[in-house]
Amino acid sequence: MSTSAHSWKGLPLGANAFIGVVIAAGTACLLQAAIGHSSRNIAEFLCYLCIAILGSRLRVTLPGITGTLSVNFLFILVGIAELSYSEAITLGAVSVLAQCWHPNRPTAIHLMFNICAGSLSTALAYLVYHDSLSNALIVSRPLVLCLAASMYFIFNAGCVGVVISFSEGKPLRQILVDCYLWSFPYYLVGASIAAAIAWFNRRFNWETSLLFVPAIYLIYRSYRLYLGKLEDEKLHVEEMANLHLRTIEALALAIEAKDQTTHDHLQRVRVYAIEIAKELGIKGAELEALHAAALLHDIGKLAVPEHIISKPGRLTPEEFEKMKIHTVVGAEILERVRFPYPVVPIVRAHHEKWDGSGYPYGLKGEEIPIGARILAAVDFLDALASDRQYRRAMPLEGVMQQLAAESGKAFDPSVVHVLKRRYRSLEHLALAQSAEDGNATPSKTQIMRGDAPDAGFENATVSDSPGREATFLSSIAAARQEAQSLFELSQDLGASLSPGETLSVFSVKLKPMVPYDAIAIYILRENVLIPEYVNGDNYRLFSSLRIPVGDGLSGWVAQNKKPIVNGNPSVEPGYLNDPDKFSTLRSALALPLEGVAGVIGVVALYRAEKDAFTSDHLRILLAVSGKMALAIENALKYQQAESSATTDYLTGLPNARSLFLQLDRELARCKRDNISLTLMVCDMNGFKKINDRFGHLEGNRVLRLFAQALKDTCREYDYVARMGGDEFVVIAPGLASDAAAKKVEQVRPLARQAGFDVCGEDILSLSVGLAVSPDDGNDAEQLLTQADRRMYVEKQKQPSRKDQRLHARMNCRLTIELHPQPGDGPVFGNLIDISLGGCYVETSVILTPGSNLKLVFSIDDADGALSAEGTVARIHPGSGVAVQFKEMSRESREKMYRILDFVQSTTMLYNNRYLQNRLQR
């Protein structure tokens, strides 16, 4: 038996002392054999000696075991049984010498130790076999020979084991069991064969035992061929296992790279986990399972959305619930692989905590697999010691402090204890292995075959700049990051309808994907590109550009609808008007923005380096240009709609919505400055007749002329707005009452003049109502209501009106009763407006045009119910009816005046009550 080579230099004192004792005792044994040499049959001795020397060359390397087994021990046992003491010692020493001498020549100490240990083992076995006590206790000679073989094995293996125990500090029993116990059965088999040879010698003669030599050689050759096949199969299995492991690692790297995890991360987790497991005495299938789980524990993150995985900040409770499924999903994925060792339980439980507060099942303490406990602590350490998107890596000492604080809570105390003791050495080991495996692989691989895709190329080509290489892991991470950035950009572009915010978000999100030193986004207005958003170098210069379509770099892009890559920024019209100026920007990437109606603008990126933009940059811009163009188009439409919402399209004056906002602001300012504010409500008398006689286009001209004249008459800081139809409002802050009266007299002729200019007739007049704050009210509604009432009072008092309407209408809101037929029950409706000639009532009742109708306004009047008779003039089914009052006598007219006063006072009462409720809130 030979052992693996050990260094014989620098051994501990105990090992050296034991070696010296063995050599001394062995030398004494050899001297004793030489002095008392005797031989019963010299030919038999020489024959066995030669066979033993030849047998020492016949070695078998057993699969899966460190060490070899030689055939010579069989003939040493034959010598013990058949030869004299001196011949047996000589046979054992010479066979050991022959075995040690080939193929490697050992040192002198090594050789002497092996010869002496072999001699002592042979002497001990000889004494056991020929001892009278052992023969008296055991009658069977073969059993005695098995006992002698056992003594030979124990002493020979024990001598080497003691030396290893001293040098490596391991228990002797563990060394014997791990390294030598495998060969003990072969010694027993050899003892049986040697007993058979000895029986033949006694039965016949010693020459007949030579017949066993060919049989033994044949058995040796057959067994060696068999073991050779086993070794080949073992190598194949190991290669497949290594291939399996490398495949797992490559898959894990590809998966983890999507989370921007590097090979160093996996190496650190694997090295830490395996070394801690060895320290805790884990071996065999559990160790292999931990090895695979260390690589694949996060494979379940494939089921977690990438925006959650790469979120730069804390997760919400809902996001964390989604993240927690990766342990269960990972276990379900790996169950299909059917590993020969328990990988799945480790992956499923690697987020469980020692105190039971983990997930997914809330296991605690020893319920958690030991591999999962190790992986949880190591993964925690690596997470804090690695860079993340939302924080920098912590020092290992700080990480270990946090890890120790969680010992007994989140992590197994025994695992934390090993980590605290060995984390520095484990970190050096992980860095060393990463350095050995860290061969960079160019990601910029070019495939030579294939001229073009079936659909052809787009009309935009560019060559990438040389020298841009990255590892395959960074390529995967870059692809994931690009997809995530494009997704976030698409989401953010629709988040705002403001052109400024939309373009600002676009520039910020685009810069990590396509780096630039300056960006200009031009919007096409009246065949000229105007910079809508500019940021970066030469900000003022780009902001001042006005680029006609077809001129310069951006103008050419807008005209031809094609991108330009690495163009010259200085060709933009007006960019460098002064020849003495020098631009720091040397390359440009410009791309047309095409909306639904065609090109709406151009996005241009500029860099200081020459040829700084690549085909990847163009590809990314092409991917987002459509979405970007649509977002800009929607933002511009919204801006236009927003402007229309506050501006009257016909006159260009602010509309009613803008009027209320401005009136609130002016009232607040006047309160602060303690000044008055005058509000004028103007209504044209006779405007409907213009539309009826001259058409609506002429009526529109009248409105525009009057609006312009009214605005020109007012002060610069007065606010003129169109309330709707033929009503206009003027807000005059700080205008005194006497000045307001003069202003009214200046405004009245304007309507008459506008009507005369368009129609050639004196057809229009103007009714004006004034309200002054704070005398008539302190808020917009009170002032408008008071001014509107006064305007209608003035309209009613006019002696003659050329309006098509016989009577001026008063806006109101009052619930009244309608009686369609005599005897029918009343129907309720909302009175919207009323005049001496008729009214309009909101009701869902469908009435017949021309039918008679009675309207009851109040039943509390002293002279009886306030009511009026009328005829349905027109209907709006489901909405309301217009009612024309019947011809009235003087008494009926006086009653109608009371109805009008009642409606006005009731409406004012309800309005004031509503305002008081609002103020109390």
PDB file of C-alpha atoms in Angstrom, residues 569-819:
ATOM      1  CA  PRO A 569     -23.190  70.973 -35.685  1.00  0.00           C
ATOM      2  CA  SER A 570     -21.617  74.171 -37.024  1.00  0.00           C
ATOM      3  CA  VAL A 571     -23.657  74.010 -40.256  1.00  0.00           C
ATOM      4  CA  GLU A 572     -26.852  74.985 -38.421  1.00  0.00           C
ATOM      5  CA  PRO A 573     -27.972  78.413 -39.753  1.00  0.00           C
ATOM      6  CA  GLY A 574     -26.986  81.109 -37.299  1.00  0.00           C
ATOM      7  CA  TYR A 575     -25.022  78.752 -35.036  1.00  0.00           C
ATOM      8  CA  LEU A 576     -21.662  80.384 -35.730  1.00  0.00           C
ATOM      9  CA  ASN A 577     -22.324  83.719 -37.409  1.00  0.00           C
ATOM     10  CA  ASP A 578     -18.961  85.002 -36.232  1.00  0.00           C
ATOM     11  CA  PRO A 579     -16.077  83.233 -38.107  1.00  0.00           C
ATOM     12  CA  ASP A 580     -13.781  83.883 -35.144  1.00  0.00           C
ATOM     13  CA  LYS A 581     -15.896  81.728 -32.836  1.00  0.00           C
ATOM     14  CA  PHE A 582     -14.989  78.090 -32.299  1.00  0.00           C
ATOM     15  CA  SER A 583     -17.518  75.414 -31.376  1.00  0.00           C
ATOM     16  CA  THR A 584     -16.641  72.744 -28.856  1.00  0.00           C
ATOM     17  CA  LEU A 585     -19.321  70.438 -30.291  1.00  0.00           C
ATOM     18  CA  ARG A 586     -18.029  68.247 -33.098  1.00  0.00           C
ATOM     19  CA  SER A 587     -20.675  65.602 -33.754  1.00  0.00           C
ATOM     20  CA  ALA A 588     -24.451  65.606 -33.960  1.00  0.00           C
ATOM     21  CA  LEU A 589     -27.236  63.041 -34.133  1.00  0.00           C
ATOM     22  CA  ALA A 590     -30.471  64.477 -35.588  1.00  0.00           C
ATOM     23  CA  LEU A 591     -33.734  62.605 -36.076  1.00  0.00           C
ATOM     24  CA  PRO A 592     -37.105  63.735 -37.468  1.00  0.00           C
ATOM     25  CA  LEU A 593     -40.151  63.555 -35.220  1.00  0.00           C
ATOM     26  CA  GLU A 594     -43.072  62.389 -37.323  1.00  0.00           C
ATOM     27  CA  GLY A 595     -46.576  62.725 -35.937  1.00  0.00           C
ATOM     28  CA  VAL A 596     -49.949  61.864 -37.391  1.00  0.00           C
ATOM     29  CA  ALA A 597     -49.907  64.852 -39.760  1.00  0.00           C
ATOM     30  CA  GLY A 598     -46.233  64.521 -40.780  1.00  0.00           C
ATOM     31  CA  VAL A 599     -43.011  65.978 -39.397  1.00  0.00           C
ATOM     32  CA  ILE A 600     -43.677  68.067 -36.293  1.00  0.00           C
ATOM     33  CA  GLY A 601     -40.068  68.700 -35.314  1.00  0.00           C
ATOM     34  CA  VAL A 602     -36.483  67.456 -34.977  1.00  0.00           C
ATOM     35  CA  VAL A 603     -34.546  66.146 -31.997  1.00  0.00           C
ATOM     36  CA  ALA A 604     -30.811  66.904 -32.197  1.00  0.00           C
ATOM     37  CA  LEU A 605     -28.100  65.621 -29.842  1.00  0.00           C
ATOM     38  CA  TYR A 606     -24.584  67.091 -29.801  1.00  0.00           C
ATOM     39  CA  ARG A 607     -21.267  65.772 -28.456  1.00  0.00           C
ATOM     40  CA  ALA A 608     -17.824  67.322 -28.066  1.00  0.00           C
ATOM     41  CA  GLU A 609     -16.054  64.180 -29.354  1.00  0.00           C
ATOM     42  CA  LYS A 610     -15.806  63.506 -33.053  1.00  0.00           C
ATOM     43  CA  ASP A 611     -17.883  60.553 -34.346  1.00  0.00           C
ATOM     44  CA  ALA A 612     -19.248  60.045 -30.847  1.00  0.00           C
ATOM     45  CA  PHE A 613     -22.588  58.532 -31.855  1.00  0.00           C
ATOM     46  CA  THR A 614     -23.022  54.870 -32.832  1.00  0.00           C
ATOM     47  CA  SER A 615     -25.607  52.732 -34.567  1.00  0.00           C
ATOM     48  CA  ASP A 616     -26.905  51.670 -31.134  1.00  0.00           C
ATOM     49  CA  HIS A 617     -27.615  55.306 -30.297  1.00  0.00           C
ATOM     50  CA  LEU A 618     -29.502  55.720 -33.563  1.00  0.00           C
ATOM     51  CA  ARG A 619     -31.422  52.497 -32.942  1.00  0.00           C
ATOM     52  CA  ILE A 620     -32.529  53.684 -29.492  1.00  0.00           C
ATOM     53  CA  LEU A 621     -33.634  57.071 -30.835  1.00  0.00           C
ATOM     54  CA  LEU A 622     -35.569  55.404 -33.657  1.00  0.00           C
ATOM     55  CA  ALA A 623     -37.281  53.193 -31.080  1.00  0.00           C
ATOM     56  CA  VAL A 624     -38.545  56.164 -29.052  1.00  0.00           C
ATOM     57  CA  SER A 625     -39.037  58.768 -31.786  1.00  0.00           C
ATOM     58  CA  GLY A 626     -42.570  57.640 -32.655  1.00  0.00           C
ATOM     59  CA  LYS A 627     -43.718  57.718 -29.046  1.00  0.00           C
ATOM     60  CA  MET A 628     -41.916  61.008 -28.541  1.00  0.00           C
ATOM     61  CA  ALA A 629     -43.520  62.621 -31.586  1.00  0.00           C
ATOM     62  CA  LEU A 630     -46.980  61.517 -30.453  1.00  0.00           C
ATOM     63  CA  ALA A 631     -46.385  62.855 -26.928  1.00  0.00           C
ATOM     64  CA  ILE A 632     -45.185  66.230 -28.270  1.00  0.00           C
ATOM     65  CA  GLU A 633     -48.107  66.427 -30.676  1.00  0.00           C
ATOM     66  CA  ASN A 634     -50.575  65.727 -27.876  1.00  0.00           C
ATOM     67  CA  ALA A 635     -48.857  68.268 -25.611  1.00  0.00           C
ATOM     68  CA  LEU A 636     -49.038  70.958 -28.312  1.00  0.00           C
ATOM     69  CA  LYS A 637     -52.693  70.201 -28.945  1.00  0.00           C
ATOM     70  CA  TYR A 638     -53.371  70.371 -25.241  1.00  0.00           C
ATOM     71  CA  GLN A 639     -51.545  73.692 -25.038  1.00  0.00           C
ATOM     72  CA  GLN A 640     -53.678  75.009 -27.864  1.00  0.00           C
ATOM     73  CA  ALA A 641     -56.845  73.659 -26.240  1.00  0.00           C
ATOM     74  CA  GLU A 642     -55.827  75.159 -22.914  1.00  0.00           C
ATOM     75  CA  SER A 643     -55.351  78.513 -24.570  1.00  0.00           C
ATOM     76  CA  SER A 644     -58.745  78.173 -26.270  1.00  0.00           C
ATOM     77  CA  ALA A 645     -60.328  77.364 -22.923  1.00  0.00           C
ATOM     78  CA  THR A 646     -59.410  80.816 -21.596  1.00  0.00           C
ATOM     79  CA  THR A 647     -59.665  82.887 -24.825  1.00  0.00           C
ATOM     80  CA  ASP A 648     -62.687  83.726 -26.932  1.00  0.00           C
ATOM     81  CA  TYR A 649     -61.973  82.438 -30.429  1.00  0.00           C
ATOM     82  CA  LEU A 650     -63.970  85.214 -32.166  1.00  0.00           C
ATOM     83  CA  THR A 651     -62.813  88.411 -30.487  1.00  0.00           C
ATOM     84  CA  GLY A 652     -59.516  87.282 -28.978  1.00  0.00           C
ATOM     85  CA  LEU A 653     -60.639  88.556 -25.582  1.00  0.00           C
ATOM     86  CA  PRO A 654     -60.571  86.399 -22.442  1.00  0.00           C
ATOM     87  CA  ASN A 655     -63.661  84.254 -22.064  1.00  0.00           C
ATOM     88  CA  ALA A 656     -65.956  83.758 -19.087  1.00  0.00           C
ATOM     89  CA  ARG A 657     -63.703  81.153 -17.442  1.00  0.00           C
ATOM     90  CA  SER A 658     -60.722  83.450 -17.591  1.00  0.00           C
ATOM     91  CA  LEU A 659     -62.892  86.338 -16.416  1.00  0.00           C
ATOM     92  CA  PHE A 660     -63.808  84.634 -13.150  1.00  0.00           C
ATOM     93  CA  LEU A 661     -60.198  83.716 -12.430  1.00  0.00           C
ATOM     94  CA  GLN A 662     -58.991  87.261 -13.120  1.00  0.00           C
ATOM     95  CA  LEU A 663     -61.798  88.801 -11.114  1.00  0.00           C
ATOM     96  CA  ASP A 664     -60.897  86.700  -8.076  1.00  0.00           C
ATOM     97  CA  ARG A 665     -57.264  87.746  -8.372  1.00  0.00           C
ATOM     98  CA  GLU A 666     -58.117  91.442  -8.753  1.00  0.00           C
ATOM     99  CA  LEU A 667     -60.494  91.354  -5.806  1.00  0.00           C
ATOM    100  CA  ALA A 668     -57.806  89.792  -3.613  1.00  0.00           C
ATOM    101  CA  ARG A 669     -55.293  92.419  -4.708  1.00  0.00           C
ATOM    102  CA  CYS A 670     -57.730  95.269  -4.086  1.00  0.00           C
ATOM    103  CA  LYS A 671     -58.457  93.962  -0.599  1.00  0.00           C
ATOM    104  CA  ARG A 672     -54.743  93.894   0.179  1.00  0.00           C
ATOM    105  CA  ASP A 673     -54.230  97.424  -1.197  1.00  0.00           C
ATOM    106  CA  ASN A 674     -57.532  98.699   0.282  1.00  0.00           C
ATOM    107  CA  ILE A 675     -58.744 100.149  -3.022  1.00  0.00           C
ATOM    108  CA  SER A 676     -62.068  99.884  -4.854  1.00  0.00           C
ATOM    109  CA  LEU A 677     -62.832  97.869  -7.954  1.00  0.00           C
ATOM    110  CA  THR A 678     -65.473  98.704 -10.579  1.00  0.00           C
ATOM    111  CA  LEU A 679     -67.179  96.026 -12.641  1.00  0.00           C
ATOM    112  CA  MET A 680     -69.080  96.961 -15.821  1.00  0.00           C
ATOM    113  CA  VAL A 681     -71.437  94.481 -17.536  1.00  0.00           C
ATOM    114  CA  CYS A 682     -72.350  95.561 -21.102  1.00  0.00           C
ATOM    115  CA  ASP A 683     -75.116  94.059 -23.245  1.00  0.00           C
ATOM    116  CA  MET A 684     -75.949  95.001 -26.856  1.00  0.00           C
ATOM    117  CA  ASN A 685     -79.539  95.906 -27.623  1.00  0.00           C
ATOM    118  CA  GLY A 686     -80.689  94.850 -31.090  1.00  0.00           C
ATOM    119  CA  PHE A 687     -77.829  92.437 -31.884  1.00  0.00           C
ATOM    120  CA  LYS A 688     -80.192  89.563 -32.718  1.00  0.00           C
ATOM    121  CA  LYS A 689     -81.831  91.666 -35.374  1.00  0.00           C
ATOM    122  CA  ILE A 690     -78.431  92.091 -37.066  1.00  0.00           C
ATOM    123  CA  ASN A 691     -77.975  88.310 -37.223  1.00  0.00           C
ATOM    124  CA  ASP A 692     -81.467  87.859 -38.581  1.00  0.00           C
ATOM    125  CA  ARG A 693     -81.255  90.598 -41.210  1.00  0.00           C
ATOM    126  CA  PHE A 694     -77.585  90.640 -42.213  1.00  0.00           C
ATOM    127  CA  GLY A 695     -76.382  87.164 -41.231  1.00  0.00           C
ATOM    128  CA  HIS A 696     -74.111  85.760 -38.583  1.00  0.00           C
ATOM    129  CA  LEU A 697     -70.898  86.690 -40.386  1.00  0.00           C
ATOM    130  CA  GLU A 698     -71.835  90.346 -40.225  1.00  0.00           C
ATOM    131  CA  GLY A 699     -72.825  89.864 -36.611  1.00  0.00           C
ATOM    132  CA  ASN A 700     -69.360  88.428 -35.920  1.00  0.00           C
ATOM    133  CA  ARG A 701     -67.805  91.501 -37.530  1.00  0.00           C
ATOM    134  CA  VAL A 702     -69.831  93.729 -35.221  1.00  0.00           C
ATOM    135  CA  LEU A 703     -68.622  91.783 -32.177  1.00  0.00           C
ATOM    136  CA  ARG A 704     -64.980  92.003 -33.244  1.00  0.00           C
ATOM    137  CA  LEU A 705     -65.204  95.729 -33.960  1.00  0.00           C
ATOM    138  CA  PHE A 706     -66.877  96.452 -30.638  1.00  0.00           C
ATOM    139  CA  ALA A 707     -64.435  94.230 -28.700  1.00  0.00           C
ATOM    140  CA  GLN A 708     -61.449  95.992 -30.206  1.00  0.00           C
ATOM    141  CA  ALA A 709     -62.926  99.424 -29.638  1.00  0.00           C
ATOM    142  CA  LEU A 710     -63.832  98.553 -26.042  1.00  0.00           C
ATOM    143  CA  LYS A 711     -60.335  97.300 -25.341  1.00  0.00           C
ATOM    144  CA  ASP A 712     -58.726 100.389 -26.886  1.00  0.00           C
ATOM    145  CA  THR A 713     -60.904 102.681 -24.765  1.00  0.00           C
ATOM    146  CA  CYS A 714     -59.915 101.025 -21.489  1.00  0.00           C
ATOM    147  CA  ARG A 715     -56.690 101.473 -19.577  1.00  0.00           C
ATOM    148  CA  GLU A 716     -53.758  99.076 -20.062  1.00  0.00           C
ATOM    149  CA  TYR A 717     -54.341  97.365 -16.755  1.00  0.00           C
ATOM    150  CA  ASP A 718     -58.122  97.101 -17.178  1.00  0.00           C
ATOM    151  CA  TYR A 719     -59.383  93.633 -18.010  1.00  0.00           C
ATOM    152  CA  VAL A 720     -61.868  93.292 -20.884  1.00  0.00           C
ATOM    153  CA  ALA A 721     -63.599  89.930 -21.445  1.00  0.00           C
ATOM    154  CA  ARG A 722     -66.442  88.516 -23.477  1.00  0.00           C
ATOM    155  CA  MET A 723     -68.981  86.964 -21.137  1.00  0.00           C
ATOM    156  CA  GLY A 724     -70.834  85.239 -23.946  1.00  0.00           C
ATOM    157  CA  GLY A 725     -73.106  86.160 -26.849  1.00  0.00           C
ATOM    158  CA  ASP A 726     -73.363  89.959 -26.960  1.00  0.00           C
ATOM    159  CA  GLU A 727     -72.341  90.543 -23.324  1.00  0.00           C
ATOM    160  CA  PHE A 728     -68.970  92.042 -22.372  1.00  0.00           C
ATOM    161  CA  VAL A 729     -67.429  92.706 -18.954  1.00  0.00           C
ATOM    162  CA  VAL A 730     -64.808  95.255 -17.940  1.00  0.00           C
ATOM    163  CA  ILE A 731     -62.802  94.969 -14.693  1.00  0.00           C
ATOM    164  CA  ALA A 732     -61.458  98.393 -13.728  1.00  0.00           C
ATOM    165  CA  PRO A 733     -59.458  98.318 -10.485  1.00  0.00           C
ATOM    166  CA  GLY A 734     -59.142 101.626  -8.659  1.00  0.00           C
ATOM    167  CA  LEU A 735     -61.776 103.374 -10.829  1.00  0.00           C
ATOM    168  CA  ALA A 736     -63.835 105.835  -8.782  1.00  0.00           C
ATOM    169  CA  SER A 737     -67.629 106.105  -9.065  1.00  0.00           C
ATOM    170  CA  ASP A 738     -67.653 109.426 -10.978  1.00  0.00           C
ATOM    171  CA  ALA A 739     -64.959 108.159 -13.314  1.00  0.00           C
ATOM    172  CA  ALA A 740     -66.941 104.978 -13.832  1.00  0.00           C
ATOM    173  CA  ALA A 741     -70.009 107.017 -14.899  1.00  0.00           C
ATOM    174  CA  LYS A 742     -67.888 108.920 -17.415  1.00  0.00           C
ATOM    175  CA  LYS A 743     -66.458 105.634 -18.669  1.00  0.00           C
ATOM    176  CA  VAL A 744     -69.997 104.318 -19.262  1.00  0.00           C
ATOM    177  CA  GLU A 745     -70.832 107.371 -21.378  1.00  0.00           C
ATOM    178  CA  GLN A 746     -67.631 106.768 -23.408  1.00  0.00           C
ATOM    179  CA  VAL A 747     -68.513 103.124 -23.985  1.00  0.00           C
ATOM    180  CA  ARG A 748     -72.143 103.532 -25.087  1.00  0.00           C
ATOM    181  CA  PRO A 749     -71.404 105.077 -28.507  1.00  0.00           C
ATOM    182  CA  LEU A 750     -68.986 102.269 -29.331  1.00  0.00           C
ATOM    183  CA  ALA A 751     -71.753  99.700 -29.874  1.00  0.00           C
ATOM    184  CA  ARG A 752     -73.804 102.146 -31.992  1.00  0.00           C
ATOM    185  CA  GLN A 753     -70.725 102.957 -34.106  1.00  0.00           C
ATOM    186  CA  ALA A 754     -69.837  99.268 -34.615  1.00  0.00           C
ATOM    187  CA  GLY A 755     -73.398  98.490 -35.781  1.00  0.00           C
ATOM    188  CA  PHE A 756     -73.430 101.472 -38.117  1.00  0.00           C
ATOM    189  CA  ASP A 757     -70.005 100.591 -39.626  1.00  0.00           C
ATOM    190  CA  VAL A 758     -71.173  97.115 -40.525  1.00  0.00           C
ATOM    191  CA  CYS A 759     -74.893  97.541 -41.281  1.00  0.00           C
ATOM    192  CA  GLY A 760     -75.087 101.195 -42.264  1.00  0.00           C
ATOM    193  CA  GLU A 761     -77.949 101.705 -39.841  1.00  0.00           C
ATOM    194  CA  ASP A 762     -78.358 103.006 -36.326  1.00  0.00           C
ATOM    195  CA  ILE A 763     -79.459  99.591 -35.112  1.00  0.00           C
ATOM    196  CA  LEU A 764     -77.475  98.927 -31.933  1.00  0.00           C
ATOM    197  CA  SER A 765     -77.454 100.391 -28.469  1.00  0.00           C
ATOM    198  CA  LEU A 766     -75.717  99.372 -25.232  1.00  0.00           C
ATOM    199  CA  SER A 767     -77.026  98.692 -21.748  1.00  0.00           C
ATOM    200  CA  VAL A 768     -74.419  98.934 -18.965  1.00  0.00           C
ATOM    201  CA  GLY A 769     -74.663  97.806 -15.355  1.00  0.00           C
ATOM    202  CA  LEU A 770     -72.125  98.899 -12.703  1.00  0.00           C
ATOM    203  CA  ALA A 771     -71.075  97.257  -9.457  1.00  0.00           C
ATOM    204  CA  VAL A 772     -68.375  98.555  -7.104  1.00  0.00           C
ATOM    205  CA  SER A 773     -66.422  96.561  -4.553  1.00  0.00           C
ATOM    206  CA  PRO A 774     -66.607  96.581  -1.587  1.00  0.00           C
ATOM    207  CA  ASP A 775     -69.930  98.512  -1.570  1.00  0.00           C
ATOM    208  CA  ASP A 776     -71.869  96.010  -3.701  1.00  0.00           C
ATOM    209  CA  GLY A 777     -70.100  92.844  -2.638  1.00  0.00           C
ATOM    210  CA  ASN A 778     -66.764  91.257  -1.818  1.00  0.00           C
ATOM    211  CA  ASP A 779     -66.644  88.334  -4.207  1.00  0.00           C
ATOM    212  CA  ALA A 780     -67.012  87.730  -7.921  1.00  0.00           C
ATOM    213  CA  GLU A 781     -70.494  86.256  -7.878  1.00  0.00           C
ATOM    214  CA  GLN A 782     -71.980  89.080  -5.828  1.00  0.00           C
ATOM    215  CA  LEU A 783     -70.467  91.759  -8.055  1.00  0.00           C
ATOM    216  CA  LEU A 784     -71.509  90.068 -11.288  1.00  0.00           C
ATOM    217  CA  THR A 785     -75.022  89.454 -10.007  1.00  0.00           C
ATOM    218  CA  GLN A 786     -75.451  93.072  -8.936  1.00  0.00           C
ATOM    219  CA  ALA A 787     -74.015  94.498 -12.147  1.00  0.00           C
ATOM    220  CA  ASP A 788     -76.119  92.131 -14.261  1.00  0.00           C
ATOM    221  CA  ARG A 789     -79.298  93.095 -12.393  1.00  0.00           C
ATOM    222  CA  ARG A 790     -78.634  96.795 -12.902  1.00  0.00           C
ATOM    223  CA  MET A 791     -77.896  96.204 -16.550  1.00  0.00           C
ATOM    224  CA  TYR A 792     -81.279  94.463 -17.012  1.00  0.00           C
ATOM    225  CA  VAL A 793     -83.082  97.179 -15.088  1.00  0.00           C
ATOM    226  CA  GLU A 794     -81.569  99.719 -17.449  1.00  0.00           C
ATOM    227  CA  LYS A 795     -82.550  97.560 -20.418  1.00  0.00           C
ATOM    228  CA  GLN A 796     -86.165  97.376 -19.153  1.00  0.00           C
ATOM    229  CA  LYS A 797     -86.390 101.139 -18.739  1.00  0.00           C
ATOM    230  CA  GLN A 798     -85.361 101.941 -22.253  1.00  0.00           C
ATOM    231  CA  PRO A 799     -88.320 103.678 -23.986  1.00  0.00           C
ATOM    232  CA  SER A 800     -87.773 102.063 -27.321  1.00  0.00           C
ATOM    233  CA  ARG A 801     -85.773  99.023 -28.276  1.00  0.00           C
ATOM    234  CA  LYS A 802     -85.037  97.850 -31.743  1.00  0.00           C
ATOM    235  CA  ASP A 803     -84.167  94.390 -30.564  1.00  0.00           C
ATOM    236  CA  GLN A 804     -86.179  91.523 -32.031  1.00  0.00           C
ATOM    237  CA  ARG A 805     -87.198  90.626 -28.521  1.00  0.00           C
ATOM    238  CA  LEU A 806     -90.047  92.696 -27.238  1.00  0.00           C
ATOM    239  CA  HIS A 807     -88.848  92.491 -23.645  1.00  0.00           C
ATOM    240  CA  ALA A 808     -85.480  92.124 -21.946  1.00  0.00           C
ATOM    241  CA  ARG A 809     -84.951  88.873 -20.152  1.00  0.00           C
ATOM    242  CA  MET A 810     -83.860  88.372 -16.544  1.00  0.00           C
ATOM    243  CA  ASN A 811     -81.807  85.304 -15.579  1.00  0.00           C
ATOM    244  CA  CYS A 812     -83.102  83.492 -12.553  1.00  0.00           C
ATOM    245  CA  ARG A 813     -83.557  80.056 -10.957  1.00  0.00           C
ATOM    246  CA  LEU A 814     -86.874  79.368  -9.269  1.00  0.00           C
ATOM    247  CA  THR A 815     -89.132  76.332  -8.899  1.00  0.00           C
ATOM    248  CA  ILE A 816     -92.651  76.913 -10.273  1.00  0.00           C
ATOM    249  CA  GLU A 817     -95.788  74.893 -11.034  1.00  0.00           C
ATOM    250  CA  LEU A 818     -97.014  74.124 -14.534  1.00  0.00           C
ATOM    251  CA  HIS A 819    -100.658  73.258 -15.188  1.00  0.00           C
TER     252      HIS A 819
END
